[in-house]
Amino acid sequence: MSDTPSTSFSMIHLTSSEGQVPSPRHSNVTHPVVAKRISFYKSGDPQFGGVRVVVNPRSFKTFDALLDSLSRKVPLPFGVRNISTPRGRHSITRLEELEDGESYVCSHNKKVLPVDLDKARRRPRPWLSSRSISTHVQLRSATATVSTTAHGMLRAPRRLVVFRNGDPKNKHVVLLSRRITQSFEAFLQYLTQLMQCPVAKLYATDGRKVPSLQAVILSSGAVVAAGREPFKPGNYDIQKYSLPAKLPGISHRVHRKGKAKTEKRKSGNWKVSINTSDFPNAGTSSQIYIVLYGHCRSSAPIYLYGRDGTRFQDGHEDNFTITVGDIGMPFKIRVGHTNSGHSPSWHCKGIELQNMNSGEKFYIPVQRWLAQEQEDGEICREFPILCKGQPVLPVTMYEVYITTGELWNSGTIANVYLSIYGEKGDTGSRKLFRSKNSLKFLRGQIDTFFLEAVNLGDLCKIVIGHDGLGQGNGWFLEDVVIRDPTTNHEYAFFCHRWLDEGEDDGKIVREMYARDKTISSVRKKLERKRKETWAADSWKFMKGNTLQFYNKLSGGFVRLHPDGTVDAAGEQTDRYGLFDVIFNEGNICVFQSHELRHLSLTFDNGMAGGGARSELRVLYQPNRCVLLESVLLPGHTLTVDRHGKVADEFSAGYAELSKEFLVFVKGVFLSSAVVILATSLCQALCLQPNGTCTGAGNQSEQSHWRVHRISSGICMFESVKTARMYLRIKDGYCNGTGTGDTDCHFKIKKNLENASISLESLKSPGLFVGLQPDGQAKPVIYTKDETVCFYPRVIQFGRENPMGMSATPSQGEDKTTPPESKARGSPQSSSEKESKQLCSTETLLVEEKWKVLVVTGNTGTQANVTLWVYGHEGVTGPISLTKDSQEQLFLPGQTDEFQVVLRGIGEIYKIRIGHDGTGGQPEWTLQRVTMENVKSKKTLNFVANVCLSRNQAEGDIVCELPVMKEGEPVFPLVRYHVDVYTGQLKQAKTESEVSLCLYGERGDSGLRLLHRSNMPVRFQRGQIDAFQIEAVSLGNLQKVLLHCEASDKSQYWYCEKIIVKDPGSASESIFTCERWIPFMSQGLMHSEIELYCQGED
């Protein structure tokens, strides 16, 4: 992106009265440089003709710089990561090892496939070949149509005019299709064959470089193709190849057929006079452009070239004749420059336009600087056309408020560009140059910009993005708010997504549509934040947890006294301040006093107190606080005054009352516990492969830490994914390379202000684990900001006495032993992972023993059989149904009995049972499953009568069975129709096994192998595979988990989207993917991805 306005309208032919001035080239070489001319070829691809690179200390200062450069020239899936000798025997790791005139092979891993260099060298020049230059690039008719391209950047077919550098008459029209835009390198190869000359670089028509495929798509409709030579200015005319367009909100003019030729002859010739002010340094060395807007259409940027060195000099008038077609009556002009040359600043006095056909004249008094160091720093301005001395439209100074997200590493140092669209046109692409803040686009920051333009009327959309330059250029954009001061109206554009080539969908440019910044839209934004906060902290309210509630106004903890009174004035160690969650359904809980088992938090006559079991609704706020509202008395919440006394919110002033409480869970840091140290709602402290730690990691298995408790409040943290690597602070560094010595001991400090913890080094008191803005961990001195705050989330609870010896309960951190089954509340990447964390050796929950009878039909099995049991409050599983004599199980006509223990799952509503397809006889006919509660003798019958086999019926080896009540299932069985869309990208297909798990309001379907497709070969490029998954009704679908375990990079799979249809409700849920699986994120490979519902049809 650039300052040059980006528009879909055509670029207009320019006839300048001044001519052109060739830009001088200067040579300033003072030291001889030893250069090596080297050829690089692609591993295993003799069709790749190789690239010649000149290597010297000036062009590549480091070996990594060479790898990055080759990654843009040699098409490999993950870039060039290894350079070897032609036979792959020796790897090159330093620039000094490269020899002049030699050839080397590039690969993306250590494995190098041989290449016939003689065959590759004999390949003819691409423009002389009669066939495609590679298997990735094929010529295609310019009339073809597409809907998407690589990485989802191109959504509709678009024409692009390509000029040959220095020869405007040599031009071609290209229809951007997904086939030729697989990558930027592939597009250059396509142009090489099309233009019949080497194409190594692309330029905009003003001479600025077009560095990427996204820049091509965002261009104004024309590019200049060049080889290794510099850009050559010229009159690049695309008038013949552009379709007429109209401005939004302006009616399109329709002409009678009989006058078609007359209308076509209206060439729209204009004389343009540019007056530069006459005071010193008012002239410019930069290239000037203008854009004309009329009631029928607008022009593209028109660059005004001079003949000699006197163009746009102090006090001069420069005259040009341009041809723009019939734009209708003009109403505004945009003028700007490219900020190039030794003195780019420019002060324009005025502009005069004369229609050469009608003789009408228009004068625009400018009298403004276009300079980054003058006035407001803008180098592009808009002015309305004067009609009878008055402007047709007013000039508006739009106020633009851009909010960067609060995720770690969400800021950017890249150049950000914005284009605003309204009913009266657009502003063009403007660089957001001058913010009210000294540093722009920092994490959690709101930057204010002022953008001057001719009034656009009602705003409809914006296009915002960045150029991807600089380290850490990725950006998490929260929202954009634009205020029109003429109407005092605010337009909100909500994003809440990454603009990062390595995150989300990989896009760095987004188009967003306007919403009024009304109370309802603000509420929606707050509601979304509440849902995200609840998703992050809902684990705290799982049944069996022991909690404390802290109030910031009173500075005390909630207590329930023996007499039934409640206050918020307790100390952290007060025994009456502990509450057990004995009931949980969604966000409705019952909080029983840990000390006084007969009392619970309740409401009596609208006032909080202690009493019998009472249900409270937990309402999470965006600041991680909760409100405790009575279910029976909606609107009545626990409210206290600054002294901690329970108050009636209707009888006192709100300034002295508080109803928000922070929640602390007891028993988080016990020995052998597995925790996540969350740094935001969706990020956590993560150990990276190189041993460093980042707070910008995903909350996945890579972010799991095992707790080793040294003493009360002192712990070590060992990576679960990489054993024997501990978090430590040593020699001024904070990383995960510790070995378990005293450098790895941390004192846990509770932060009562935000329910977080901080980790202080025991060996270096005063130093804490902190985070830099990019998320990298470092030792810091304690401050009260979020750089030292971590929000623990329990994956698996630990135990109080790991050695089995008695211990005196401590009054310090974590004296209460909680049930490990609380780990249910922590979301994992698959249902199996969630279920495995429910088992442990100790529990405070009621254990229920059940007898399970499995009746086999006429076909037995030797495979391993597994059971899951789902209740309204949780799930237990997988439970392996095994015995000592495994070969005697599940024989034809046999009934096998097992005993299972279920912990706190509530009332059972379904089971899932299946086998793994192993053994000599993997097929199995399941007739019936019966479950009987050993204590209450309650019996549940599940009639199956199903054959679980890959070779029969639907190919399922797992089935779900609902509980029956009065002959009817409590929830019906649903056969979900799943359509899997494989992308159109090259090599998008896969032969790997793909699995899917559906998640809804009522649990999940389990991870199911997508085995039986409607197509003869699954997951082919551009193919739609239809599958069916039978499960007990999940209610409204919320997300899906997609898993592809590819053994080789050639088997990576590009999934476009998943559509799930519920035939019972005739609804469709759409889950957009648009990425490769497995994929790289935060330096780690992930074979599964969670996709959230994008909408329903």
PDB file of N, CA and C in Angstrom, residues 215-257:
ATOM      1  N   ALA A 215      -0.132  -6.297  -2.685  1.00  0.00           N
ATOM      2  CA  ALA A 215       0.040  -4.965  -3.259  1.00  0.00           C
ATOM      3  C   ALA A 215      -0.454  -4.924  -4.702  1.00  0.00           C
ATOM      4  N   VAL A 216      -0.288  -6.033  -5.433  1.00  0.00           N
ATOM      5  CA  VAL A 216      -0.815  -6.103  -6.801  1.00  0.00           C
ATOM      6  C   VAL A 216      -2.333  -5.982  -6.778  1.00  0.00           C
ATOM      7  N   ILE A 217      -2.961  -6.729  -5.889  1.00  0.00           N
ATOM      8  CA  ILE A 217      -4.423  -6.740  -5.828  1.00  0.00           C
ATOM      9  C   ILE A 217      -4.964  -5.398  -5.356  1.00  0.00           C
ATOM     10  N   LEU A 218      -4.188  -4.683  -4.537  1.00  0.00           N
ATOM     11  CA  LEU A 218      -4.632  -3.386  -4.046  1.00  0.00           C
ATOM     12  C   LEU A 218      -4.242  -2.245  -4.972  1.00  0.00           C
ATOM     13  N   SER A 219      -3.576  -2.553  -6.084  1.00  0.00           N
ATOM     14  CA  SER A 219      -3.121  -1.501  -6.987  1.00  0.00           C
ATOM     15  C   SER A 219      -4.299  -0.868  -7.701  1.00  0.00           C
ATOM     16  N   SER A 220      -4.008   0.220  -8.405  1.00  0.00           N
ATOM     17  CA  SER A 220      -5.063   0.991  -9.065  1.00  0.00           C
ATOM     18  C   SER A 220      -5.512   0.380 -10.373  1.00  0.00           C
ATOM     19  N   GLY A 221      -5.018  -0.782 -10.750  1.00  0.00           N
ATOM     20  CA  GLY A 221      -5.445  -1.430 -11.976  1.00  0.00           C
ATOM     21  C   GLY A 221      -4.371  -1.505 -13.029  1.00  0.00           C
ATOM     22  N   ALA A 222      -3.176  -0.994 -12.751  1.00  0.00           N
ATOM     23  CA  ALA A 222      -2.086  -1.037 -13.728  1.00  0.00           C
ATOM     24  C   ALA A 222      -0.759  -1.177 -13.005  1.00  0.00           C
ATOM     25  N   VAL A 223       0.143  -1.993 -13.592  1.00  0.00           N
ATOM     26  CA  VAL A 223       1.490  -2.137 -13.059  1.00  0.00           C
ATOM     27  C   VAL A 223       2.455  -2.110 -14.233  1.00  0.00           C
ATOM     28  N   VAL A 224       3.713  -1.849 -13.929  1.00  0.00           N
ATOM     29  CA  VAL A 224       4.778  -1.836 -14.924  1.00  0.00           C
ATOM     30  C   VAL A 224       5.713  -2.991 -14.610  1.00  0.00           C
ATOM     31  N   ALA A 225       5.933  -3.879 -15.587  1.00  0.00           N
ATOM     32  CA  ALA A 225       6.777  -5.057 -15.410  1.00  0.00           C
ATOM     33  C   ALA A 225       8.194  -4.734 -15.870  1.00  0.00           C
ATOM     34  N   ALA A 226       9.153  -5.017 -14.991  1.00  0.00           N
ATOM     35  CA  ALA A 226      10.556  -4.710 -15.289  1.00  0.00           C
ATOM     36  C   ALA A 226      11.419  -5.908 -14.970  1.00  0.00           C
ATOM     37  N   GLY A 227      12.601  -5.928 -15.562  1.00  0.00           N
ATOM     38  CA  GLY A 227      13.581  -6.949 -15.237  1.00  0.00           C
ATOM     39  C   GLY A 227      14.445  -6.471 -14.089  1.00  0.00           C
ATOM     40  N   ARG A 228      15.755  -6.420 -14.302  1.00  0.00           N
ATOM     41  CA  ARG A 228      16.667  -5.937 -13.266  1.00  0.00           C
ATOM     42  C   ARG A 228      16.898  -4.433 -13.379  1.00  0.00           C
ATOM     43  N   GLU A 229      16.429  -3.822 -14.469  1.00  0.00           N
ATOM     44  CA  GLU A 229      16.680  -2.404 -14.691  1.00  0.00           C
ATOM     45  C   GLU A 229      15.775  -1.549 -13.804  1.00  0.00           C
ATOM     46  N   PRO A 230      16.131  -0.277 -13.563  1.00  0.00           N
ATOM     47  CA  PRO A 230      15.279   0.609 -12.766  1.00  0.00           C
ATOM     48  C   PRO A 230      14.025   1.019 -13.521  1.00  0.00           C
ATOM     49  N   PHE A 231      13.102   1.619 -12.813  1.00  0.00           N
ATOM     50  CA  PHE A 231      11.839   2.054 -13.400  1.00  0.00           C
ATOM     51  C   PHE A 231      12.072   3.183 -14.410  1.00  0.00           C
ATOM     52  N   LYS A 232      11.315   3.118 -15.516  1.00  0.00           N
ATOM     53  CA  LYS A 232      11.402   4.140 -16.554  1.00  0.00           C
ATOM     54  C   LYS A 232      10.045   4.834 -16.663  1.00  0.00           C
ATOM     55  N   PRO A 233       9.965   6.133 -16.364  1.00  0.00           N
ATOM     56  CA  PRO A 233       8.677   6.839 -16.435  1.00  0.00           C
ATOM     57  C   PRO A 233       8.126   6.834 -17.855  1.00  0.00           C
ATOM     58  N   GLY A 234       6.813   6.902 -17.945  1.00  0.00           N
ATOM     59  CA  GLY A 234       6.166   6.929 -19.247  1.00  0.00           C
ATOM     60  C   GLY A 234       4.688   7.221 -19.098  1.00  0.00           C
ATOM     61  N   ASN A 235       4.017   7.459 -20.236  1.00  0.00           N
ATOM     62  CA  ASN A 235       2.576   7.721 -20.230  1.00  0.00           C
ATOM     63  C   ASN A 235       1.845   6.386 -20.350  1.00  0.00           C
ATOM     64  N   TYR A 236       1.551   5.788 -19.241  1.00  0.00           N
ATOM     65  CA  TYR A 236       0.928   4.469 -19.220  1.00  0.00           C
ATOM     66  C   TYR A 236      -0.592   4.633 -19.237  1.00  0.00           C
ATOM     67  N   ASP A 237      -1.205   4.343 -20.375  1.00  0.00           N
ATOM     68  CA  ASP A 237      -2.623   4.621 -20.614  1.00  0.00           C
ATOM     69  C   ASP A 237      -3.414   3.323 -20.541  1.00  0.00           C
ATOM     70  N   ILE A 238      -4.392   3.243 -19.644  1.00  0.00           N
ATOM     71  CA  ILE A 238      -5.230   2.044 -19.562  1.00  0.00           C
ATOM     72  C   ILE A 238      -6.682   2.368 -19.882  1.00  0.00           C
ATOM     73  N   GLN A 239      -6.937   3.477 -20.530  1.00  0.00           N
ATOM     74  CA  GLN A 239      -8.309   3.908 -20.818  1.00  0.00           C
ATOM     75  C   GLN A 239      -9.081   2.845 -21.596  1.00  0.00           C
ATOM     76  N   LYS A 240      -8.438   2.197 -22.589  1.00  0.00           N
ATOM     77  CA  LYS A 240      -9.138   1.251 -23.443  1.00  0.00           C
ATOM     78  C   LYS A 240      -9.540  -0.010 -22.696  1.00  0.00           C
ATOM     79  N   TYR A 241      -8.834  -0.297 -21.607  1.00  0.00           N
ATOM     80  CA  TYR A 241      -9.009  -1.592 -20.981  1.00  0.00           C
ATOM     81  C   TYR A 241      -9.829  -1.530 -19.710  1.00  0.00           C
ATOM     82  N   SER A 242     -10.379  -0.369 -19.392  1.00  0.00           N
ATOM     83  CA  SER A 242     -11.103  -0.213 -18.136  1.00  0.00           C
ATOM     84  C   SER A 242     -12.580  -0.054 -18.399  1.00  0.00           C
ATOM     85  N   LEU A 243     -13.368  -0.583 -17.508  1.00  0.00           N
ATOM     86  CA  LEU A 243     -14.808  -0.440 -17.612  1.00  0.00           C
ATOM     87  C   LEU A 243     -15.236   0.843 -16.934  1.00  0.00           C
ATOM     88  N   PRO A 244     -16.248   1.542 -17.449  1.00  0.00           N
ATOM     89  CA  PRO A 244     -16.712   2.753 -16.779  1.00  0.00           C
ATOM     90  C   PRO A 244     -17.269   2.422 -15.420  1.00  0.00           C
ATOM     91  N   ALA A 245     -17.084   3.358 -14.501  1.00  0.00           N
ATOM     92  CA  ALA A 245     -17.567   3.148 -13.137  1.00  0.00           C
ATOM     93  C   ALA A 245     -18.315   4.373 -12.685  1.00  0.00           C
ATOM     94  N   LYS A 246     -18.981   4.251 -11.579  1.00  0.00           N
ATOM     95  CA  LYS A 246     -19.717   5.392 -11.046  1.00  0.00           C
ATOM     96  C   LYS A 246     -19.463   5.489  -9.547  1.00  0.00           C
ATOM     97  N   LEU A 247     -19.647   6.647  -8.998  1.00  0.00           N
ATOM     98  CA  LEU A 247     -19.460   6.854  -7.576  1.00  0.00           C
ATOM     99  C   LEU A 247     -20.654   6.303  -6.815  1.00  0.00           C
ATOM    100  N   PRO A 248     -20.439   5.812  -5.600  1.00  0.00           N
ATOM    101  CA  PRO A 248     -21.556   5.329  -4.808  1.00  0.00           C
ATOM    102  C   PRO A 248     -22.582   6.442  -4.585  1.00  0.00           C
ATOM    103  N   GLY A 249     -23.830   6.088  -4.715  1.00  0.00           N
ATOM    104  CA  GLY A 249     -24.897   7.035  -4.430  1.00  0.00           C
ATOM    105  C   GLY A 249     -25.237   7.963  -5.570  1.00  0.00           C
ATOM    106  N   ILE A 250     -24.540   7.874  -6.726  1.00  0.00           N
ATOM    107  CA  ILE A 250     -24.834   8.739  -7.868  1.00  0.00           C
ATOM    108  C   ILE A 250     -25.410   7.884  -8.978  1.00  0.00           C
ATOM    109  N   SER A 251     -26.543   8.262  -9.496  1.00  0.00           N
ATOM    110  CA  SER A 251     -27.228   7.438 -10.486  1.00  0.00           C
ATOM    111  C   SER A 251     -26.391   7.300 -11.746  1.00  0.00           C
ATOM    112  N   HIS A 252     -26.489   6.146 -12.364  1.00  0.00           N
ATOM    113  CA  HIS A 252     -25.740   5.872 -13.588  1.00  0.00           C
ATOM    114  C   HIS A 252     -26.496   6.438 -14.787  1.00  0.00           C
ATOM    115  N   ARG A 253     -25.775   7.096 -15.665  1.00  0.00           N
ATOM    116  CA  ARG A 253     -26.397   7.737 -16.817  1.00  0.00           C
ATOM    117  C   ARG A 253     -26.609   6.724 -17.929  1.00  0.00           C
ATOM    118  N   VAL A 254     -27.805   6.633 -18.464  1.00  0.00           N
ATOM    119  CA  VAL A 254     -28.141   5.700 -19.536  1.00  0.00           C
ATOM    120  C   VAL A 254     -28.354   6.491 -20.818  1.00  0.00           C
ATOM    121  N   HIS A 255     -27.728   6.061 -21.919  1.00  0.00           N
ATOM    122  CA  HIS A 255     -27.819   6.758 -23.192  1.00  0.00           C
ATOM    123  C   HIS A 255     -28.580   5.913 -24.194  1.00  0.00           C
ATOM    124  N   ARG A 256     -29.247   6.592 -25.094  1.00  0.00           N
ATOM    125  CA  ARG A 256     -29.952   5.886 -26.148  1.00  0.00           C
ATOM    126  C   ARG A 256     -28.962   5.262 -27.120  1.00  0.00           C
ATOM    127  N   LYS A 257     -29.402   4.126 -27.734  1.00  0.00           N
ATOM    128  CA  LYS A 257     -28.502   3.420 -28.642  1.00  0.00           C
ATOM    129  C   LYS A 257     -28.087   4.296 -29.814  1.00  0.00           C
TER     130      LYS A 257
END
